[in-house]
mmCIF file of C-alpha atoms and ligand atoms in Angstrom:
data_model
loop_
_atom_site.group_PDB
_atom_site.id
_atom_site.type_symbol
_atom_site.label_atom_id
_atom_site.label_comp_id
_atom_site.label_asym_id
_atom_site.label_seq_id
_atom_site.Cartn_x
_atom_site.Cartn_y
_atom_site.Cartn_z
ATOM 1 C CA MET A 18 -9.426 15.439 -14.495
ATOM 2 C CA VAL A 19 -5.782 15.234 -13.748
ATOM 3 C CA TYR A 20 -6.361 12.167 -11.022
ATOM 4 C CA LEU A 21 -2.390 11.850 -9.298
ATOM 5 C CA ASP A 22 -3.876 10.313 -5.999
ATOM 6 C CA ASN A 23 -3.629 6.454 -6.977
ATOM 7 C CA ASN A 24 -2.054 5.352 -3.790
ATOM 8 C CA ALA A 25 -5.073 6.658 -2.514
ATOM 9 C CA THR A 26 -7.410 4.607 -4.614
ATOM 10 C CA THR A 27 -7.616 3.914 -8.287
ATOM 11 C CA PRO A 28 -10.406 4.401 -11.470
ATOM 12 C CA LEU A 29 -11.515 0.809 -11.072
ATOM 13 C CA ASP A 30 -11.046 -0.284 -14.520
ATOM 14 C CA PRO A 31 -13.270 -0.572 -16.725
ATOM 15 C CA ALA A 32 -13.055 -4.235 -18.029
ATOM 16 C CA VAL A 33 -13.321 -5.164 -13.594
ATOM 17 C CA ALA A 34 -16.292 -3.370 -13.980
ATOM 18 C CA ASP A 35 -18.223 -5.573 -17.097
ATOM 19 C CA LYS A 36 -16.826 -8.123 -15.508
ATOM 20 C CA MET A 37 -18.565 -7.882 -12.245
ATOM 21 C CA VAL A 38 -22.034 -6.331 -13.747
ATOM 22 C CA HIS A 39 -21.872 -9.640 -15.732
ATOM 23 C CA PHE A 40 -21.679 -11.469 -12.321
ATOM 24 C CA LEU A 41 -23.806 -9.610 -10.458
ATOM 25 C CA ARG A 42 -26.591 -9.939 -13.092
ATOM 26 C CA GLU A 43 -26.185 -13.043 -13.374
ATOM 27 C CA HIS A 44 -25.068 -15.106 -9.674
ATOM 28 C CA PHE A 45 -26.837 -14.657 -6.477
ATOM 29 C CA GLY A 46 -25.722 -18.166 -4.687
ATOM 30 C CA ASN A 47 -23.830 -18.054 -1.763
ATOM 31 C CA PRO A 48 -20.661 -19.999 -2.280
ATOM 32 C CA SER A 49 -22.128 -22.089 1.022
ATOM 33 C CA SER A 50 -24.389 -23.656 -0.648
ATOM 34 C CA LEU A 51 -24.516 -27.496 -2.387
ATOM 35 C CA TYR A 52 -26.896 -26.896 -4.940
ATOM 36 C CA PRO A 53 -25.606 -25.501 -8.620
ATOM 37 C CA ILE A 54 -26.048 -21.793 -8.123
ATOM 38 C CA GLY A 55 -23.895 -21.893 -5.179
ATOM 39 C CA ARG A 56 -20.904 -24.896 -6.234
ATOM 40 C CA ALA A 57 -21.156 -22.281 -9.951
ATOM 41 C CA VAL A 58 -19.957 -19.162 -7.637
ATOM 42 C CA LYS A 59 -17.977 -21.291 -5.381
ATOM 43 C CA GLU A 60 -16.054 -22.392 -8.186
ATOM 44 C CA ILE A 61 -15.945 -18.263 -9.560
ATOM 45 C CA VAL A 62 -14.778 -17.631 -6.011
ATOM 46 C CA ASN A 63 -11.499 -20.227 -6.615
ATOM 47 C CA GLU A 64 -10.975 -18.816 -9.434
ATOM 48 C CA ALA A 65 -10.414 -15.567 -8.168
ATOM 49 C CA ARG A 66 -8.346 -17.080 -5.658
ATOM 50 C CA GLY A 67 -6.194 -19.124 -8.148
ATOM 51 C CA THR A 68 -5.667 -16.672 -10.350
ATOM 52 C CA ILE A 69 -4.279 -14.014 -6.657
ATOM 53 C CA ALA A 70 -2.345 -16.928 -5.539
ATOM 54 C CA LYS A 71 -0.632 -17.595 -9.086
ATOM 55 C CA ALA A 72 0.257 -13.934 -9.447
ATOM 56 C CA LEU A 73 1.824 -13.941 -5.299
ATOM 57 C CA GLY A 74 3.915 -17.429 -6.219
ATOM 58 C CA ALA A 75 1.941 -18.953 -3.778
ATOM 59 C CA SER A 76 -0.412 -22.135 -4.175
ATOM 60 C CA GLN A 77 -4.176 -21.719 -3.437
ATOM 61 C CA SER A 78 -5.167 -22.769 -0.452
ATOM 62 C CA GLU A 79 -2.693 -20.204 0.720
ATOM 63 C CA ILE A 80 -5.167 -17.074 -0.363
ATOM 64 C CA PHE A 81 -7.478 -15.319 2.085
ATOM 65 C CA PHE A 82 -10.311 -12.511 1.201
ATOM 66 C CA THR A 83 -10.665 -10.550 3.506
ATOM 67 C CA GLY A 84 -12.658 -6.615 4.091
ATOM 68 C CA SER A 85 -9.252 -4.858 2.689
ATOM 69 C CA GLY A 86 -5.770 -4.240 3.337
ATOM 70 C CA THR A 87 -6.644 -3.134 6.638
ATOM 71 C CA GLU A 88 -8.053 -6.411 8.014
ATOM 72 C CA SER A 89 -5.090 -8.096 6.194
ATOM 73 C CA ASP A 90 -2.867 -6.333 7.968
ATOM 74 C CA ASN A 91 -4.584 -6.814 11.214
ATOM 75 C CA PHE A 92 -5.687 -10.106 10.501
ATOM 76 C CA ALA A 93 -1.191 -11.178 10.501
ATOM 77 C CA ILE A 94 -0.625 -8.947 13.364
ATOM 78 C CA ARG A 95 -3.405 -10.447 15.647
ATOM 79 C CA GLY A 96 -3.583 -13.812 14.344
ATOM 80 C CA ILE A 97 -0.333 -14.621 14.311
ATOM 81 C CA LEU A 98 0.091 -12.954 17.590
ATOM 82 C CA ASP A 99 -2.607 -14.668 19.269
ATOM 83 C CA ALA A 100 -1.645 -18.455 18.573
ATOM 84 C CA ALA A 101 1.768 -18.264 19.585
ATOM 85 C CA ALA A 102 0.651 -17.591 23.686
ATOM 86 C CA ASP A 103 4.106 -17.576 24.971
ATOM 87 C CA LYS A 104 6.171 -14.960 22.494
ATOM 88 C CA LYS A 105 4.064 -11.436 23.128
ATOM 89 C CA ASP A 106 7.425 -9.543 20.940
ATOM 90 C CA LEU A 107 6.581 -7.702 18.286
ATOM 91 C CA ILE A 108 9.031 -5.493 15.592
ATOM 92 C CA ILE A 109 7.471 -2.884 13.160
ATOM 93 C CA SER A 110 8.812 0.293 11.039
ATOM 94 C CA ALA A 111 8.152 3.474 12.286
ATOM 95 C CA ILE A 112 7.134 4.210 8.433
ATOM 96 C CA GLU A 113 3.698 1.332 8.826
ATOM 97 C CA HIS A 114 0.557 2.430 7.336
ATOM 98 C CA PRO A 115 -1.721 3.032 10.018
ATOM 99 C CA ALA A 116 -3.719 -0.683 9.572
ATOM 100 C CA VAL A 117 -0.365 -1.969 10.643
ATOM 101 C CA LEU A 118 1.061 1.291 13.771
ATOM 102 C CA GLN A 119 -3.021 0.945 15.519
ATOM 103 C CA THR A 120 -2.431 -2.313 15.796
ATOM 104 C CA ALA A 121 0.595 -3.039 17.325
ATOM 105 C CA ASN A 122 -0.699 0.680 19.469
ATOM 106 C CA HIS A 123 -3.327 -1.313 20.548
ATOM 107 C CA LEU A 124 -1.271 -4.526 21.543
ATOM 108 C CA GLU A 125 1.375 -2.811 23.426
ATOM 109 C CA THR A 126 -2.028 -1.603 26.003
ATOM 110 C CA LYS A 127 -2.721 -4.980 25.896
ATOM 111 C CA GLY A 128 0.306 -5.875 27.127
ATOM 112 C CA TYR A 129 2.448 -7.322 23.888
ATOM 113 C CA LYS A 130 5.928 -5.274 23.834
ATOM 114 C CA VAL A 131 6.315 -3.682 20.470
ATOM 115 C CA SER A 132 9.445 -2.541 18.493
ATOM 116 C CA TYR A 133 9.843 0.410 16.082
ATOM 117 C CA VAL A 134 12.235 0.140 13.556
ATOM 118 C CA PRO A 135 13.979 3.496 12.694
ATOM 119 C CA VAL A 136 14.568 4.853 9.135
ATOM 120 C CA ASP A 137 16.910 7.139 7.243
ATOM 121 C CA GLU A 138 16.496 10.178 5.781
ATOM 122 C CA HIS A 139 15.667 7.972 2.464
ATOM 123 C CA GLY A 140 12.724 5.989 4.571
ATOM 124 C CA LEU A 141 14.823 3.153 4.544
ATOM 125 C CA ILE A 142 14.656 0.941 7.736
ATOM 126 C CA ASP A 143 17.412 0.320 10.172
ATOM 127 C CA LEU A 144 18.663 -3.475 10.186
ATOM 128 C CA ASP A 145 21.711 -3.235 12.393
ATOM 129 C CA PHE A 146 18.723 -2.231 14.946
ATOM 130 C CA LEU A 147 16.135 -4.419 13.800
ATOM 131 C CA LYS A 148 18.844 -7.611 14.417
ATOM 132 C CA ASP A 149 19.574 -5.855 18.264
ATOM 133 C CA ALA A 150 15.998 -6.096 18.185
ATOM 134 C CA VAL A 151 15.131 -9.361 18.323
ATOM 135 C CA THR A 152 14.115 -11.242 21.402
ATOM 136 C CA PRO A 153 13.471 -14.849 21.858
ATOM 137 C CA ARG A 154 9.933 -13.306 22.596
ATOM 138 C CA THR A 155 9.218 -11.855 19.268
ATOM 139 C CA ALA A 156 6.559 -13.474 16.975
ATOM 140 C CA LEU A 157 6.356 -11.748 14.274
ATOM 141 C CA ILE A 158 8.792 -8.593 12.040
ATOM 142 C CA SER A 159 6.203 -6.310 10.186
ATOM 143 C CA ILE A 160 7.813 -4.527 7.873
ATOM 144 C CA MET A 161 5.471 -3.191 4.490
ATOM 145 C CA GLN A 162 8.039 -3.604 1.196
ATOM 146 C CA ALA A 163 7.010 0.206 -0.531
ATOM 147 C CA ASN A 164 5.419 2.490 1.711
ATOM 148 C CA ASN A 165 2.895 4.675 0.721
ATOM 149 C CA GLU A 166 3.880 8.254 1.329
ATOM 150 C CA LEU A 167 7.182 8.051 -0.627
ATOM 151 C CA GLY A 168 7.334 4.879 -1.957
ATOM 152 C CA THR A 169 10.566 4.177 -0.695
ATOM 153 C CA ILE A 170 11.023 0.097 -0.749
ATOM 154 C CA GLN A 171 12.308 -2.122 2.206
ATOM 155 C CA PRO A 172 14.884 -4.783 1.987
ATOM 156 C CA ILE A 173 12.216 -7.328 2.767
ATOM 157 C CA GLU A 174 14.853 -10.320 1.399
ATOM 158 C CA GLU A 175 17.141 -9.209 4.187
ATOM 159 C CA VAL A 176 14.038 -8.874 6.853
ATOM 160 C CA THR A 177 13.386 -12.577 6.288
ATOM 161 C CA LYS A 178 16.704 -13.905 6.205
ATOM 162 C CA ILE A 179 17.340 -12.269 9.691
ATOM 163 C CA ALA A 180 13.741 -13.661 10.802
ATOM 164 C CA ARG A 181 14.216 -17.125 9.094
ATOM 165 C CA GLU A 182 18.219 -17.120 11.215
ATOM 166 C CA HIS A 183 15.251 -17.314 14.738
ATOM 167 C CA GLY A 184 12.584 -18.807 14.425
ATOM 168 C CA ILE A 185 10.775 -16.087 13.550
ATOM 169 C CA ARG A 186 7.475 -15.479 11.013
ATOM 170 C CA VAL A 187 7.190 -12.168 9.007
ATOM 171 C CA HIS A 188 4.783 -10.220 7.080
ATOM 172 C CA THR A 189 4.771 -7.763 5.165
ATOM 173 C CA ASP A 190 2.703 -4.802 3.792
ATOM 174 C CA ALA A 191 2.588 -5.035 -0.547
ATOM 175 C CA VAL A 192 -0.923 -2.695 -0.520
ATOM 176 C CA GLN A 193 1.168 -0.670 -2.595
ATOM 177 C CA ALA A 194 3.781 -2.542 -4.283
ATOM 178 C CA PHE A 195 1.167 -4.989 -5.749
ATOM 179 C CA GLY A 196 1.213 -4.084 -8.761
ATOM 180 C CA LYS A 197 4.086 -1.910 -9.568
ATOM 181 C CA ILE A 198 6.618 -3.939 -8.639
ATOM 182 C CA PRO A 199 7.388 -7.250 -8.125
ATOM 183 C CA VAL A 200 6.059 -9.412 -5.921
ATOM 184 C CA ASN A 201 6.208 -13.034 -5.515
ATOM 185 C CA VAL A 202 5.660 -14.040 -1.581
ATOM 186 C CA ARG A 203 8.092 -17.202 -2.216
ATOM 187 C CA ASP A 204 11.258 -15.023 -3.618
ATOM 188 C CA LEU A 205 10.521 -12.427 -0.678
ATOM 189 C CA GLY A 206 10.620 -15.641 1.568
ATOM 190 C CA VAL A 207 7.380 -14.393 4.095
ATOM 191 C CA ASP A 208 4.937 -15.955 5.131
ATOM 192 C CA LEU A 209 1.852 -13.715 5.490
ATOM 193 C CA LEU A 210 1.693 -10.326 3.075
ATOM 194 C CA SER A 211 -1.195 -8.353 2.484
ATOM 195 C CA ILE A 212 -2.649 -6.980 -0.928
ATOM 196 C CA SER A 213 -5.963 -4.730 -1.226
ATOM 197 C CA SER A 214 -8.248 -4.467 -4.547
ATOM 198 C CA HIS A 215 -9.120 -1.041 -4.812
ATOM 199 C CA LYS A 216 -4.683 0.136 -5.841
ATOM 200 C CA ILE A 217 -5.229 -1.964 -8.472
ATOM 201 C CA TYR A 218 -8.123 -1.013 -10.059
ATOM 202 C CA GLY A 219 -9.967 -3.294 -8.392
ATOM 203 C CA PRO A 220 -12.905 -2.707 -6.505
ATOM 204 C CA LYS A 221 -12.661 -1.458 -2.600
ATOM 205 C CA GLY A 222 -13.878 -3.186 0.070
ATOM 206 C CA ILE A 223 -12.623 -6.651 -1.284
ATOM 207 C CA GLY A 224 -8.343 -7.660 0.042
ATOM 208 C CA ALA A 225 -6.262 -10.726 0.934
ATOM 209 C CA LEU A 226 -4.055 -11.796 3.037
ATOM 210 C CA TYR A 227 -1.148 -15.321 2.080
ATOM 211 C CA ILE A 228 -1.016 -17.220 4.533
ATOM 212 C CA ARG A 229 2.445 -19.948 4.222
ATOM 213 C CA LYS A 230 1.097 -23.207 4.940
ATOM 214 C CA GLY A 231 2.183 -24.637 7.895
ATOM 215 C CA THR A 232 2.029 -21.249 9.942
ATOM 216 C CA GLN A 233 0.201 -20.454 13.261
ATOM 217 C CA ILE A 234 -2.823 -18.702 13.083
ATOM 218 C CA SER A 235 -5.868 -17.938 14.759
ATOM 219 C CA PRO A 236 -8.612 -16.405 12.869
ATOM 220 C CA LEU A 237 -9.863 -13.007 13.193
ATOM 221 C CA ILE A 238 -13.595 -13.399 12.477
ATOM 222 C CA TYR A 239 -15.190 -16.627 14.079
ATOM 223 C CA GLY A 240 -18.967 -18.165 12.761
ATOM 224 C CA GLY A 241 -19.098 -19.812 9.821
ATOM 225 C CA HIS A 242 -17.049 -22.353 7.460
ATOM 226 C CA GLN A 243 -16.007 -19.906 5.003
ATOM 227 C CA GLU A 244 -12.395 -19.310 4.302
ATOM 228 C CA ARG A 245 -11.192 -22.368 5.914
ATOM 229 C CA GLU A 246 -12.694 -21.253 9.141
ATOM 230 C CA MET A 247 -9.855 -18.481 9.264
ATOM 231 C CA ARG A 248 -12.210 -15.403 8.094
ATOM 232 C CA ALA A 249 -15.906 -15.979 8.857
ATOM 233 C CA GLY A 250 -18.954 -14.529 7.283
ATOM 234 C CA THR A 251 -21.015 -15.171 3.670
ATOM 235 C CA GLU A 252 -17.995 -13.855 1.000
ATOM 236 C CA ASN A 253 -18.171 -10.282 -0.607
ATOM 237 C CA THR A 254 -18.692 -12.546 -4.449
ATOM 238 C CA ILE A 255 -18.867 -9.516 -6.216
ATOM 239 C CA GLY A 256 -15.897 -7.625 -4.855
ATOM 240 C CA ILE A 257 -13.686 -11.019 -5.028
ATOM 241 C CA VAL A 258 -14.751 -11.282 -8.829
ATOM 242 C CA GLY A 259 -14.212 -7.760 -9.697
ATOM 243 C CA PHE A 260 -10.373 -7.937 -7.167
ATOM 244 C CA GLY A 261 -9.775 -11.450 -9.326
ATOM 245 C CA GLU A 262 -10.192 -9.524 -12.874
ATOM 246 C CA ALA A 263 -8.158 -6.521 -11.579
ATOM 247 C CA VAL A 264 -5.358 -9.117 -11.102
ATOM 248 C CA ARG A 265 -6.013 -10.653 -14.155
ATOM 249 C CA ILE A 266 -5.021 -7.315 -16.165
ATOM 250 C CA LEU A 267 -2.716 -6.610 -13.735
ATOM 251 C CA LYS A 268 -0.510 -9.791 -15.092
ATOM 252 C CA GLU A 269 -1.539 -9.064 -18.761
ATOM 253 C CA GLN A 270 -1.060 -5.281 -18.655
ATOM 254 C CA SER A 271 2.227 -5.115 -15.479
ATOM 255 C CA SER A 272 4.984 -4.998 -17.742
ATOM 256 C CA GLY A 273 3.596 -2.041 -20.475
ATOM 257 C CA ASP A 274 1.902 -0.142 -17.599
ATOM 258 C CA LYS A 275 4.991 -0.117 -15.958
ATOM 259 C CA LYS A 276 7.372 1.331 -19.104
ATOM 260 C CA ARG A 277 4.837 3.688 -19.748
ATOM 261 C CA VAL A 278 3.580 5.144 -16.391
ATOM 262 C CA ASP A 279 7.075 5.377 -15.295
ATOM 263 C CA LYS A 280 8.398 7.285 -17.986
ATOM 264 C CA LEU A 281 5.646 9.311 -17.165
ATOM 265 C CA ALA A 282 6.374 9.856 -13.434
ATOM 266 C CA ASP A 283 9.987 9.963 -15.019
ATOM 267 C CA ARG A 284 9.033 13.529 -16.549
ATOM 268 C CA LEU A 285 7.081 14.451 -13.959
ATOM 269 C CA LYS A 286 10.088 14.278 -11.290
ATOM 270 C CA LYS A 287 12.453 16.329 -13.523
ATOM 271 C CA GLY A 288 9.613 18.856 -14.946
ATOM 272 C CA ILE A 289 9.432 19.954 -11.045
ATOM 273 C CA GLU A 290 12.910 19.914 -10.328
ATOM 274 C CA GLU A 291 13.766 22.064 -13.217
ATOM 275 C CA THR A 292 10.843 23.819 -13.189
ATOM 276 C CA ILE A 293 10.230 24.650 -8.761
ATOM 277 C CA PRO A 294 13.109 26.475 -6.958
ATOM 278 C CA LYS A 295 14.300 25.005 -3.576
ATOM 279 C CA VAL A 296 12.062 21.905 -3.793
ATOM 280 C CA LYS A 297 13.346 19.127 -1.545
ATOM 281 C CA PHE A 298 12.256 15.130 -2.875
ATOM 282 C CA ASN A 299 11.016 13.014 0.027
ATOM 283 C CA GLY A 300 12.224 9.516 -0.627
ATOM 284 C CA HIS A 301 15.353 7.409 -1.993
ATOM 285 C CA GLU A 302 16.248 8.056 -4.902
ATOM 286 C CA THR A 303 16.705 4.723 -6.417
ATOM 287 C CA LYS A 304 14.933 2.129 -3.954
ATOM 288 C CA ARG A 305 11.649 3.992 -4.436
ATOM 289 C CA ILE A 306 8.499 2.975 -6.844
ATOM 290 C CA LYS A 307 8.667 5.414 -9.151
ATOM 291 C CA TRP A 308 5.162 6.498 -9.849
ATOM 292 C CA THR A 309 4.966 7.654 -6.307
ATOM 293 C CA LEU A 310 6.425 11.362 -5.969
ATOM 294 C CA ASN A 311 7.000 13.342 -2.842
ATOM 295 C CA TYR A 312 8.003 16.462 -2.069
ATOM 296 C CA ALA A 313 8.443 19.778 -0.209
ATOM 297 C CA TYR A 314 8.088 22.833 -0.933
ATOM 298 C CA PRO A 315 9.267 25.431 1.858
ATOM 299 C CA GLY A 316 7.790 28.486 2.686
ATOM 300 C CA LEU A 317 4.418 26.678 1.664
ATOM 301 C CA GLU A 318 1.478 24.790 3.462
ATOM 302 C CA ALA A 319 0.984 21.890 1.332
ATOM 303 C CA GLU A 320 -2.634 21.724 2.277
ATOM 304 C CA ALA A 321 -2.995 26.038 0.250
ATOM 305 C CA ILE A 322 -1.008 24.170 -3.071
ATOM 306 C CA LEU A 323 -4.091 21.153 -3.051
ATOM 307 C CA LEU A 324 -6.578 23.628 -2.761
ATOM 308 C CA ALA A 325 -5.173 25.339 -5.756
ATOM 309 C CA LEU A 326 -4.558 22.733 -7.681
ATOM 310 C CA ALA A 327 -7.684 21.337 -6.823
ATOM 311 C CA THR A 328 -9.219 24.329 -8.690
ATOM 312 C CA LYS A 329 -7.615 23.650 -12.090
ATOM 313 C CA ASP A 330 -8.879 19.795 -11.800
ATOM 314 C CA ILE A 331 -5.727 18.389 -10.643
ATOM 315 C CA PHE A 332 -6.298 16.069 -7.503
ATOM 316 C CA VAL A 333 -2.885 15.510 -5.460
ATOM 317 C CA SER A 334 -3.056 14.678 -1.761
ATOM 318 C CA THR A 335 -1.252 15.915 1.378
ATOM 319 C CA GLY A 336 -0.128 12.226 2.947
ATOM 320 C CA SER A 337 -1.867 8.870 3.243
ATOM 321 C CA ALA A 338 -5.290 8.985 3.195
ATOM 322 C CA CYS A 339 -5.879 7.998 6.026
ATOM 323 C CA SER A 340 -3.838 10.989 7.716
ATOM 324 C CA GLU A 341 -5.829 14.028 5.465
ATOM 325 C CA ASP A 342 -7.905 15.462 8.117
ATOM 326 C CA SER A 343 -5.881 14.700 10.419
ATOM 327 C CA GLU A 344 -4.007 18.328 11.854
ATOM 328 C CA ASP A 345 -0.842 15.991 13.025
ATOM 329 C CA VAL A 346 2.246 15.967 10.521
ATOM 330 C CA SER A 347 2.235 12.803 9.046
ATOM 331 C CA HIS A 348 4.970 9.580 10.962
ATOM 332 C CA VAL A 349 6.529 8.993 7.475
ATOM 333 C CA LEU A 350 7.478 12.634 7.032
ATOM 334 C CA SER A 351 9.083 13.116 11.327
ATOM 335 C CA ALA A 352 10.553 10.152 11.110
ATOM 336 C CA ILE A 353 12.655 10.573 7.909
ATOM 337 C CA GLY A 354 13.912 13.680 10.037
ATOM 338 C CA LEU A 355 11.253 16.246 8.479
ATOM 339 C CA ARG A 356 10.840 19.304 10.619
ATOM 340 C CA PRO A 357 7.267 19.957 11.203
ATOM 341 C CA GLU A 358 7.088 22.935 8.861
ATOM 342 C CA ILE A 359 8.685 21.437 5.590
ATOM 343 C CA ALA A 360 6.710 18.057 6.557
ATOM 344 C CA ARG A 361 3.387 20.458 6.518
ATOM 345 C CA SER A 362 4.199 21.723 3.001
ATOM 346 C CA SER A 363 4.897 18.132 1.198
ATOM 347 C CA ILE A 364 2.971 16.817 -1.214
ATOM 348 C CA ARG A 365 2.370 13.748 -2.850
ATOM 349 C CA MET A 366 1.449 13.111 -6.182
ATOM 350 C CA SER A 367 0.459 8.962 -7.336
ATOM 351 C CA LEU A 368 0.666 7.701 -10.380
ATOM 352 C CA GLY A 369 -1.407 5.321 -12.099
ATOM 353 C CA ARG A 370 -2.640 3.116 -15.315
ATOM 354 C CA PHE A 371 -4.888 6.324 -16.951
ATOM 355 C CA ASN A 372 -2.069 8.907 -16.681
ATOM 356 C CA THR A 373 -1.296 10.143 -19.858
ATOM 357 C CA GLU A 374 1.608 12.302 -20.884
ATOM 358 C CA GLU A 375 -1.323 15.403 -21.417
ATOM 359 C CA ASP A 376 -1.397 15.174 -17.872
ATOM 360 C CA ILE A 377 1.936 16.094 -17.364
ATOM 361 C CA ASP A 378 1.974 18.542 -19.126
ATOM 362 C CA ILE A 379 -0.836 19.825 -17.666
ATOM 363 C CA VAL A 380 0.565 19.721 -14.022
ATOM 364 C CA LEU A 381 3.869 21.503 -15.168
ATOM 365 C CA ARG A 382 2.340 23.850 -16.844
ATOM 366 C CA GLU A 383 -0.365 24.738 -13.593
ATOM 367 C CA LEU A 384 2.709 23.653 -10.642
ATOM 368 C CA PRO A 385 5.168 26.264 -11.193
ATOM 369 C CA GLU A 386 2.747 29.242 -11.523
ATOM 370 C CA ILE A 387 0.788 27.990 -8.469
ATOM 371 C CA VAL A 388 4.103 27.865 -6.447
ATOM 372 C CA GLU A 389 5.217 31.222 -7.380
ATOM 373 C CA ASN A 390 2.246 32.402 -6.723
ATOM 374 C CA LEU A 391 1.857 31.364 -3.471
ATOM 375 C CA ARG A 392 5.235 31.994 -2.257
ATOM 376 C CA LYS A 393 4.767 36.137 -3.160
ATOM 377 C CA ILE A 394 2.345 35.912 0.066
ATOM 378 C CA SER A 395 3.598 33.423 2.281
ATOM 379 C CA ALA A 396 4.523 34.587 5.736
ATOM 380 C CA LEU A 397 7.011 31.335 6.332
ATOM 381 C CA ASP A 398 10.389 31.365 5.359
ATOM 382 C CA VAL A 399 11.279 29.582 1.639
ATOM 383 C CA ASP A 400 14.256 29.900 2.455
ATOM 384 C CA ASP A 401 14.130 28.205 5.948
ATOM 385 C CA TYR A 402 14.604 24.276 4.960
HETATM 386 N N1 LIG B 527 -1.503 -0.564 3.673
HETATM 387 C C1 LIG B 527 -1.070 0.488 3.501
HETATM 388 C C2 LIG B 527 0.417 -0.174 3.131
HETATM 389 C C3 LIG B 527 -1.947 1.573 1.963
HETATM 390 O O1 LIG B 527 -1.274 2.189 1.535
HETATM 391 C C4 LIG B 527 -3.170 1.242 2.376
HETATM 392 C C5 LIG B 527 -4.770 1.834 1.781
HETATM 393 O O2 LIG B 527 -4.087 2.871 1.684
HETATM 394 C C6 LIG B 527 -3.141 0.126 3.565
HETATM 395 C C7 LIG B 527 -2.158 -1.211 3.972
HETATM 396 C C8 LIG B 527 -4.878 -0.214 3.680
HETATM 397 O O3 LIG B 527 -5.694 -0.698 2.682
HETATM 398 P P1 LIG B 527 -7.282 -0.687 1.823
HETATM 399 O O4 LIG B 527 -7.707 0.741 2.549
HETATM 400 O O5 LIG B 527 -8.015 -1.279 1.801
HETATM 401 O O6 LIG B 527 -8.025 -0.761 4.096
#
């Protein structure tokens, strides 16, 4: 199998699985219990919290566990707006993940005003538009650090500079950035930052939100005292243990991973561009995460390519996993100005720690032939792009 959909989810690192199995067998205590088997688990949970805090340049008390990257995004946005009762304006980019976009859409129906910052043809946000969108009622700006479909990296430091001049809080969805490029909350200057475990070789169903100390925010889930009363519910201890271990390994391996996977991605990019006529690269040539490669194959339906690749055990995506089963054109590809038929011809390949040179050999052997054969029988115009 050649797995090239690491932006959708990553395989569990075997070392993470080992740590989780050991924990499952040895510990069942509730971290809220005061006797030793509970205290031991609380300590393990806080060790994971500390590891994650350190990796983000935050302090331990600023990390809150959630059920996913999606929940972290919801918590950040709804929590800040709920606490800022008199400020009802929100600014996001047009290419946010649905976790942010749909939250903003929902808030609009409740009377909040949302400004959508447009992006250029490479997926970079328009900073002048953002500056002009700021009002005295703006409570929060939420701009993702790296886009899941294109890999384009946004100038978050510039965003926080603008926000600081107006006393506005900034949230960034770093779900796709974390583990691939430096993510440091102090360097970025953000107040809130979302990450998710299953994108970094950890288990699914566990995420975290960094909340800068002193930030006024309301809880998303009410109940018991867990997570300092910010996210009630008995902790997903097994998920937390796996997440902590995945982050520990990330720290140990990230520079090695980066060098190796960057090289694989460069080879794949060059190979696609040299061997397949008339492909169109979607994204930014330099301000991007190299591990995400999105191309349009004019004259074809992406789904046909995806299915043909799947028959060869090569797994890719036609967009973000969340929009996979929808008929609609990706909002990200529309936002960068692609016509619907070009957007519908686009395939995303996303690499990760476990990809090999052989994977790239296989793709570069199979893909050009698949595209050539499909184009021969396609009713669509290859030159119309
Ligand atoms: N934000 C971005 C940029 C993502 O790519 C994803 C997942 O695809 C999410 C948020 C949602 O994370 P989760 O799957 O943990 O809910």
